[in-house]
C-alpha positions as YAML, in Angstrom:
chain: A
units: angstrom
residues:
- id: 1
  name: UNK
  ca: [-57.27, 20.44, 62.69]
- id: 2
  name: UNK
  ca: [-54.52, 18.99, 64.93]
- id: 3
  name: UNK
  ca: [-56.49, 15.75, 65.26]
- id: 4
  name: UNK
  ca: [-57.12, 15.65, 61.53]
- id: 5
  name: UNK
  ca: [-53.46, 15.87, 60.50]
- id: 6
  name: UNK
  ca: [-52.42, 12.52, 62.07]
- id: 7
  name: UNK
  ca: [-55.43, 10.85, 60.45]
- id: 8
  name: UNK
  ca: [-54.45, 12.26, 57.06]
- id: 9
  name: UNK
  ca: [-50.89, 11.04, 57.57]
- id: 10
  name: UNK
  ca: [-52.11, 7.51, 58.35]
- id: 11
  name: UNK
  ca: [-54.38, 7.52, 55.30]
- id: 12
  name: UNK
  ca: [-51.54, 8.72, 53.08]
- id: 13
  name: UNK
  ca: [-49.27, 5.97, 54.40]
- id: 14
  name: UNK
  ca: [-51.95, 3.36, 53.75]
- id: 15
  name: UNK
  ca: [-52.43, 4.59, 50.19]
- id: 16
  name: UNK
  ca: [-48.68, 4.56, 49.59]
- id: 17
  name: UNK
  ca: [-48.46, 1.01, 50.94]
- id: 18
  name: UNK
  ca: [-51.35, -0.14, 48.73]
- id: 19
  name: UNK
  ca: [-49.77, 1.49, 45.71]
- id: 20
  name: UNK
  ca: [-46.50, -0.26, 46.48]
- id: 21
  name: UNK
  ca: [-48.26, -3.65, 46.65]
- id: 22
  name: UNK
  ca: [-49.96, -3.07, 43.32]
- id: 23
  name: UNK
  ca: [-46.68, -2.17, 41.62]
- id: 24
  name: UNK
  ca: [-44.70, -5.10, 43.02]
- id: 25
  name: UNK
  ca: [-43.41, -7.28, 40.19]
- id: 26
  name: UNK
  ca: [-44.51, -10.77, 41.22]
- id: 27
  name: UNK
  ca: [-43.91, -12.06, 37.70]
- id: 28
  name: UNK
  ca: [-40.17, -11.62, 38.26]
- id: 29
  name: UNK
  ca: [-40.51, -14.55, 40.68]
- id: 30
  name: UNK
  ca: [-41.87, -16.90, 37.99]
- id: 31
  name: UNK
  ca: [-39.38, -19.70, 37.31]
- id: 32
  name: UNK
  ca: [-41.48, -21.77, 34.90]
- id: 33
  name: UNK
  ca: [-44.07, -20.45, 32.42]
- id: 34
  name: UNK
  ca: [-45.82, -22.09, 29.46]
- id: 35
  name: UNK
  ca: [-47.33, -19.30, 27.38]
- id: 36
  name: UNK
  ca: [-48.68, -21.12, 24.31]
- id: 37
  name: UNK
  ca: [-49.50, -24.59, 23.02]
- id: 38
  name: UNK
  ca: [-49.82, -25.75, 19.39]
- id: 39
  name: UNK
  ca: [-51.61, -28.96, 18.40]
- id: 40
  name: UNK
  ca: [-51.83, -31.18, 15.32]
- id: 41
  name: UNK
  ca: [-53.18, -34.68, 14.76]
- id: 42
  name: UNK
  ca: [-52.98, -37.41, 12.13]
- id: 43
  name: UNK
  ca: [-54.38, -40.93, 11.89]
- id: 44
  name: UNK
  ca: [-51.20, -42.24, 13.54]
- id: 45
  name: UNK
  ca: [-50.44, -39.71, 16.27]
- id: 46
  name: UNK
  ca: [-51.19, -36.46, 18.07]
- id: 47
  name: UNK
  ca: [-48.54, -33.78, 18.38]
- id: 48
  name: UNK
  ca: [-48.24, -30.97, 20.92]
- id: 49
  name: UNK
  ca: [-45.71, -28.14, 20.81]
- id: 50
  name: UNK
  ca: [-45.31, -26.03, 23.95]
- id: 51
  name: UNK
  ca: [-43.59, -22.65, 24.27]
- id: 52
  name: UNK
  ca: [-41.91, -22.44, 27.67]
- id: 53
  name: UNK
  ca: [-39.62, -20.13, 29.57]
- id: 54
  name: UNK
  ca: [-37.86, -22.00, 32.34]
- id: 55
  name: UNK
  ca: [-35.05, -21.32, 34.76]
- id: 56
  name: UNK
  ca: [-31.80, -23.21, 34.28]
- id: 57
  name: UNK
  ca: [-30.94, -25.30, 36.14]
- id: 58
  name: UNK
  ca: [-34.56, -26.10, 36.89]
- id: 59
  name: UNK
  ca: [-35.05, -26.45, 40.66]
- id: 60
  name: UNK
  ca: [-38.30, -26.27, 42.61]
- id: 61
  name: UNK
  ca: [-36.54, -24.62, 45.54]
- id: 62
  name: UNK
  ca: [-38.62, -21.50, 46.13]
- id: 63
  name: UNK
  ca: [-36.08, -19.24, 44.37]
- id: 64
  name: UNK
  ca: [-36.62, -18.05, 40.79]
- id: 65
  name: UNK
  ca: [-33.55, -17.86, 38.53]
- id: 66
  name: UNK
  ca: [-33.30, -16.26, 35.04]
- id: 67
  name: UNK
  ca: [-35.41, -18.05, 32.45]
- id: 68
  name: UNK
  ca: [-34.47, -19.30, 28.98]
- id: 69
  name: UNK
  ca: [-36.87, -19.92, 26.09]
- id: 70
  name: UNK
  ca: [-37.52, -23.51, 25.05]
- id: 71
  name: UNK
  ca: [-39.77, -25.16, 22.48]
- id: 72
  name: UNK
  ca: [-40.88, -28.65, 23.48]
- id: 73
  name: UNK
  ca: [-42.63, -31.18, 21.24]
- id: 74
  name: UNK
  ca: [-44.47, -34.26, 22.49]
- id: 75
  name: UNK
  ca: [-45.74, -36.90, 20.06]
- id: 76
  name: UNK
  ca: [-48.11, -39.62, 21.23]
- id: 77
  name: UNK
  ca: [-49.09, -42.51, 18.97]
- id: 78
  name: UNK
  ca: [-52.71, -43.64, 18.89]
- id: 79
  name: UNK
  ca: [-51.44, -47.23, 18.81]
- id: 80
  name: UNK
  ca: [-47.84, -48.08, 19.85]
- id: 81
  name: UNK
  ca: [-45.79, -49.09, 16.80]
- id: 82
  name: UNK
  ca: [-42.16, -48.95, 17.90]
- id: 83
  name: UNK
  ca: [-41.45, -46.49, 15.08]
- id: 84
  name: UNK
  ca: [-38.64, -43.94, 15.17]
- id: 85
  name: UNK
  ca: [-39.51, -40.26, 14.79]
- id: 86
  name: UNK
  ca: [-37.76, -37.06, 13.81]
- id: 87
  name: UNK
  ca: [-39.26, -33.58, 13.95]
- id: 88
  name: UNK
  ca: [-38.26, -30.38, 12.14]
- id: 89
  name: UNK
  ca: [-39.49, -26.80, 12.55]
- id: 90
  name: UNK
  ca: [-39.75, -25.36, 9.05]
- id: 91
  name: UNK
  ca: [-39.88, -21.57, 9.58]
- id: 92
  name: UNK
  ca: [-36.77, -19.73, 8.33]
- id: 93
  name: UNK
  ca: [-33.98, -22.33, 8.66]
- id: 94
  name: UNK
  ca: [-35.39, -25.81, 9.42]
- id: 95
  name: UNK
  ca: [-34.23, -27.03, 12.80]
- id: 96
  name: UNK
  ca: [-34.93, -30.29, 14.57]
- id: 97
  name: UNK
  ca: [-33.76, -33.84, 14.98]
- id: 98
  name: UNK
  ca: [-34.48, -37.20, 16.55]
- id: 99
  name: UNK
  ca: [-37.27, -37.52, 19.10]
- id: 100
  name: UNK
  ca: [-36.51, -39.53, 22.23]
- id: 101
  name: UNK
  ca: [-38.94, -42.20, 23.35]
- id: 102
  name: UNK
  ca: [-39.97, -41.86, 27.00]
- id: 103
  name: UNK
  ca: [-40.99, -45.25, 28.35]
- id: 104
  name: UNK
  ca: [-42.52, -43.85, 31.56]
- id: 105
  name: UNK
  ca: [-45.01, -41.60, 29.75]
- id: 106
  name: UNK
  ca: [-45.19, -43.67, 26.54]
- id: 107
  name: UNK
  ca: [-44.52, -40.75, 24.18]
- id: 108
  name: UNK
  ca: [-41.78, -39.15, 22.07]
- id: 109
  name: UNK
  ca: [-40.09, -35.93, 23.14]
- id: 110
  name: UNK
  ca: [-37.95, -33.23, 21.54]
- id: 111
  name: UNK
  ca: [-36.81, -29.85, 22.85]
- id: 112
  name: UNK
  ca: [-34.57, -27.02, 21.71]
- id: 113
  name: UNK
  ca: [-33.75, -23.46, 22.68]
- id: 114
  name: UNK
  ca: [-35.61, -20.64, 20.97]
- id: 115
  name: UNK
  ca: [-34.90, -16.97, 20.36]
- id: 116
  name: UNK
  ca: [-38.59, -16.25, 19.80]
- id: 117
  name: UNK
  ca: [-41.87, -18.15, 19.85]
- id: 118
  name: UNK
  ca: [-44.27, -18.76, 16.93]
- id: 119
  name: UNK
  ca: [-47.68, -17.11, 16.88]
- id: 120
  name: UNK
  ca: [-51.01, -18.64, 15.86]
- id: 121
  name: UNK
  ca: [-49.44, -21.61, 14.02]
- id: 122
  name: UNK
  ca: [-46.18, -23.44, 13.38]
- id: 123
  name: UNK
  ca: [-45.14, -25.49, 10.32]
- id: 124
  name: UNK
  ca: [-43.59, -28.86, 11.11]
- id: 125
  name: UNK
  ca: [-42.20, -31.90, 9.36]
- id: 126
  name: UNK
  ca: [-42.49, -35.24, 11.11]
- id: 127
  name: UNK
  ca: [-40.39, -38.12, 9.77]
- id: 128
  name: UNK
  ca: [-41.67, -41.56, 10.76]
- id: 129
  name: UNK
  ca: [-39.29, -44.41, 9.89]
- id: 130
  name: UNK
  ca: [-37.95, -42.33, 7.00]
- id: 131
  name: UNK
  ca: [-41.34, -41.22, 5.62]
- id: 132
  name: UNK
  ca: [-41.90, -37.45, 5.92]
- id: 133
  name: UNK
  ca: [-45.20, -35.68, 6.58]
- id: 134
  name: UNK
  ca: [-45.70, -31.90, 6.78]
- id: 135
  name: UNK
  ca: [-48.13, -30.55, 9.36]
- id: 136
  name: UNK
  ca: [-49.50, -27.22, 10.53]
- id: 137
  name: UNK
  ca: [-49.94, -27.09, 14.31]
- id: 138
  name: UNK
  ca: [-52.30, -24.35, 15.48]
- id: 139
  name: UNK
  ca: [-52.40, -22.46, 18.76]
- id: 140
  name: UNK
  ca: [-55.01, -23.45, 21.33]
- id: 141
  name: UNK
  ca: [-55.30, -19.85, 22.52]
- id: 142
  name: UNK
  ca: [-58.29, -17.70, 21.61]
- id: 143
  name: UNK
  ca: [-58.94, -13.98, 21.96]
- id: 144
  name: UNK
  ca: [-60.42, -14.73, 25.38]
- id: 145
  name: UNK
  ca: [-57.44, -16.67, 26.75]
- id: 146
  name: UNK
  ca: [-55.73, -14.86, 29.60]
- id: 147
  name: UNK
  ca: [-52.06, -14.03, 29.42]
- id: 148
  name: UNK
  ca: [-49.76, -15.75, 31.95]
- id: 149
  name: UNK
  ca: [-49.42, -12.40, 33.72]
- id: 150
  name: UNK
  ca: [-53.22, -12.10, 34.07]
- id: 151
  name: UNK
  ca: [-53.49, -15.70, 35.28]
- id: 152
  name: UNK
  ca: [-50.90, -15.00, 37.96]
- id: 153
  name: UNK
  ca: [-52.79, -11.88, 39.06]
- id: 154
  name: UNK
  ca: [-55.94, -13.98, 39.49]
- id: 155
  name: UNK
  ca: [-54.02, -16.49, 41.60]
- id: 156
  name: UNK
  ca: [-52.50, -13.71, 43.72]
- id: 157
  name: UNK
  ca: [-55.93, -12.27, 44.38]
- id: 158
  name: UNK
  ca: [-57.20, -15.64, 45.57]
- id: 159
  name: UNK
  ca: [-54.12, -16.47, 47.66]
- id: 160
  name: UNK
  ca: [-53.36, -13.24, 49.52]
- id: 161
  name: UNK
  ca: [-52.77, -15.12, 52.77]
- id: 162
  name: UNK
  ca: [-50.37, -17.61, 51.14]
- id: 163
  name: UNK
  ca: [-48.41, -14.87, 49.40]
- id: 164
  name: UNK
  ca: [-48.35, -12.77, 52.57]
- id: 165
  name: UNK
  ca: [-46.87, -15.65, 54.57]
- id: 166
  name: UNK
  ca: [-44.02, -15.86, 52.03]
- id: 167
  name: UNK
  ca: [-43.33, -12.12, 52.05]
- id: 168
  name: UNK
  ca: [-40.69, -10.69, 54.36]
- id: 169
  name: UNK
  ca: [-39.42, -7.13, 54.45]
- id: 170
  name: UNK
  ca: [-41.61, -6.25, 51.48]
- id: 171
  name: UNK
  ca: [-40.02, -8.96, 49.31]
- id: 172
  name: UNK
  ca: [-41.68, -12.17, 48.15]
- id: 173
  name: UNK
  ca: [-39.62, -15.20, 49.24]
- id: 174
  name: UNK
  ca: [-40.85, -17.88, 46.90]
- id: 175
  name: UNK
  ca: [-41.40, -18.75, 43.25]
- id: 176
  name: UNK
  ca: [-44.31, -19.27, 40.87]
- id: 177
  name: UNK
  ca: [-45.05, -21.75, 38.10]
- id: 178
  name: UNK
  ca: [-47.58, -20.54, 35.51]
- id: 179
  name: UNK
  ca: [-48.52, -22.99, 32.77]
- id: 180
  name: UNK
  ca: [-51.16, -22.97, 30.09]
- id: 181
  name: UNK
  ca: [-52.69, -26.46, 29.91]
- id: 182
  name: UNK
  ca: [-54.77, -28.13, 27.22]
- id: 183
  name: UNK
  ca: [-57.22, -30.93, 27.92]
- id: 184
  name: UNK
  ca: [-60.62, -30.78, 26.21]
- id: 185
  name: UNK
  ca: [-60.48, -27.04, 26.96]
- id: 186
  name: UNK
  ca: [-57.75, -24.68, 28.15]
- id: 187
  name: UNK
  ca: [-56.76, -24.19, 31.77]
- id: 188
  name: UNK
  ca: [-53.99, -22.48, 33.67]
- id: 189
  name: UNK
  ca: [-51.97, -24.12, 36.38]
- id: 190
  name: UNK
  ca: [-50.42, -21.77, 38.92]
- id: 191
  name: UNK
  ca: [-48.06, -23.15, 41.55]
- id: 192
  name: UNK
  ca: [-46.90, -21.09, 44.54]
- id: 193
  name: UNK
  ca: [-43.74, -22.56, 46.11]
- id: 194
  name: UNK
  ca: [-41.89, -21.68, 49.27]
- id: 195
  name: UNK
  ca: [-38.32, -22.53, 50.16]
- id: 196
  name: UNK
  ca: [-39.29, -25.22, 52.68]
- id: 197
  name: UNK
  ca: [-41.12, -27.42, 50.20]
- id: 198
  name: UNK
  ca: [-44.57, -25.98, 50.77]
- id: 199
  name: UNK
  ca: [-46.67, -25.66, 47.63]
- id: 200
  name: UNK
  ca: [-50.13, -24.41, 46.73]
- id: 201
  name: UNK
  ca: [-51.38, -25.71, 43.36]
- id: 202
  name: UNK
  ca: [-54.25, -23.96, 41.60]
- id: 203
  name: UNK
  ca: [-56.24, -24.85, 38.48]
- id: 204
  name: UNK
  ca: [-57.76, -21.79, 36.83]
- id: 205
  name: UNK
  ca: [-60.33, -21.16, 34.12]
- id: 206
  name: UNK
  ca: [-58.18, -19.86, 31.25]
- id: 207
  name: UNK
  ca: [-60.62, -17.09, 30.32]
- id: 208
  name: UNK
  ca: [-62.03, -15.82, 33.62]
- id: 209
  name: UNK
  ca: [-59.23, -16.67, 36.05]
- id: 210
  name: UNK
  ca: [-61.71, -18.40, 38.34]
- id: 211
  name: UNK
  ca: [-60.10, -20.92, 40.69]
- id: 212
  name: UNK
  ca: [-61.51, -24.35, 39.79]
- id: 213
  name: UNK
  ca: [-59.39, -26.51, 42.10]
- id: 214
  name: UNK
  ca: [-56.86, -26.03, 44.89]
- id: 215
  name: UNK
  ca: [-54.36, -28.37, 46.56]
- id: 216
  name: UNK
  ca: [-51.85, -27.65, 49.32]
- id: 217
  name: UNK
  ca: [-48.82, -29.84, 50.04]
- id: 218
  name: UNK
  ca: [-45.67, -29.67, 52.10]
...
């Protein structure tokens, strides 16, 4: 019995440690998350609206700061025209304004703060050189799309060694980026950043959490 008691104590400590790891709130270290994307398209352009929570000021320094909600719209013309664009969100009180042309990426951009995010669809008005057109942009998410929290859990499971190397005294010393992406299908990007510039970038299947690609820099 005397020999058994120390073994039971060690087992209890191991279980307590495992329970502590499971309950650790890694999502509190997320500094940049894109949780939904809405898309619409016309003969002249494609339009993407992203719902993001991002720290301010935004710094990839390995330390997560409090996040604020932002809605970002990107309009890309099928053929460059030099037109001027405005965009307005029509729910409740219409809000919007001029879109800025970004010469580096060749698209138009608009962002604003948000108290809440739309669900399933968002009604928009796009004004092109004074001519208005109303659109309904629909979410790319399906019932099978993982939440950002679930995507992060998948990344943590695959990168135990990376996360362990950034953990000191039981506290994670880094930050995460978790972004829903839309190409032909949905993906998740998860970035794991340390304070010394090291970064692990993961591309995940948006439904299974499977790691499809990995890159390490820094």
